[in-house]
Amino acid sequence: MNIGIIGAGNMAGAIARGLVSKGFAADKIMLSDSDESKLALFREKSFNTGTNIETAMNSDVLIMAIKPNNYESVLTEIKPY
């Protein structure tokens, strides 16, 4: 199972680390964020990263870990996928 997390802030990090601590492989988790420096930190820990669309397309389960004011634009962006 591939898990996608849109967002790479504190909430996304806690979710990703929690999944790994429960046995999910980091390379089965993909994160996206507009801040490349946040994504680089996840890549250093063997997580996959990509755009919002890539994350949506490559995930069996998608978690939205973004601020509420960003939901509408992100959902509009990924809706076709």
Short mmCIF file of C-alpha atoms in Angstrom, two decimals, residues 5-7 30-34 50-59 62 64 66 70 73-75 77-78 81:
data_model
loop_
_atom_site.label_atom_id
_atom_site.label_comp_id
_atom_site.label_asym_id
_atom_site.label_seq_id
_atom_site.Cartn_x
_atom_site.Cartn_y
_atom_site.Cartn_z
CA ILE A 5 0.60 12.98 2.45
CA ILE A 6 -0.04 16.39 0.99
CA GLY A 7 1.84 18.78 3.21
CA MET A 30 5.16 10.10 -0.52
CA LEU A 31 4.91 13.70 0.61
CA SER A 32 4.33 16.90 -1.31
CA ASP A 33 4.68 20.53 -0.29
CA SER A 34 5.35 23.88 -1.90
CA GLY A 50 6.74 14.83 -5.41
CA THR A 51 4.16 17.32 -6.54
CA ASN A 52 0.61 17.27 -5.22
CA ILE A 53 -0.51 15.60 -8.45
CA GLU A 54 2.24 12.95 -8.34
CA THR A 55 1.39 12.24 -4.72
CA ALA A 56 -2.31 11.85 -5.48
CA MET A 57 -1.68 9.67 -8.52
CA ASN A 58 0.71 7.31 -6.74
CA SER A 59 -1.21 6.79 -3.50
CA LEU A 62 -4.17 10.17 0.59
CA MET A 64 -4.36 16.02 3.59
CA ILE A 66 -2.46 21.22 5.11
CA ASN A 70 -5.41 25.70 1.33
CA SER A 73 -7.09 25.02 -4.11
CA VAL A 74 -5.34 21.71 -3.44
CA LEU A 75 -8.52 19.67 -3.88
CA GLU A 77 -5.70 20.71 -8.31
CA ILE A 78 -5.82 16.97 -7.52
CA TYR A 81 -6.47 12.21 -10.12
#
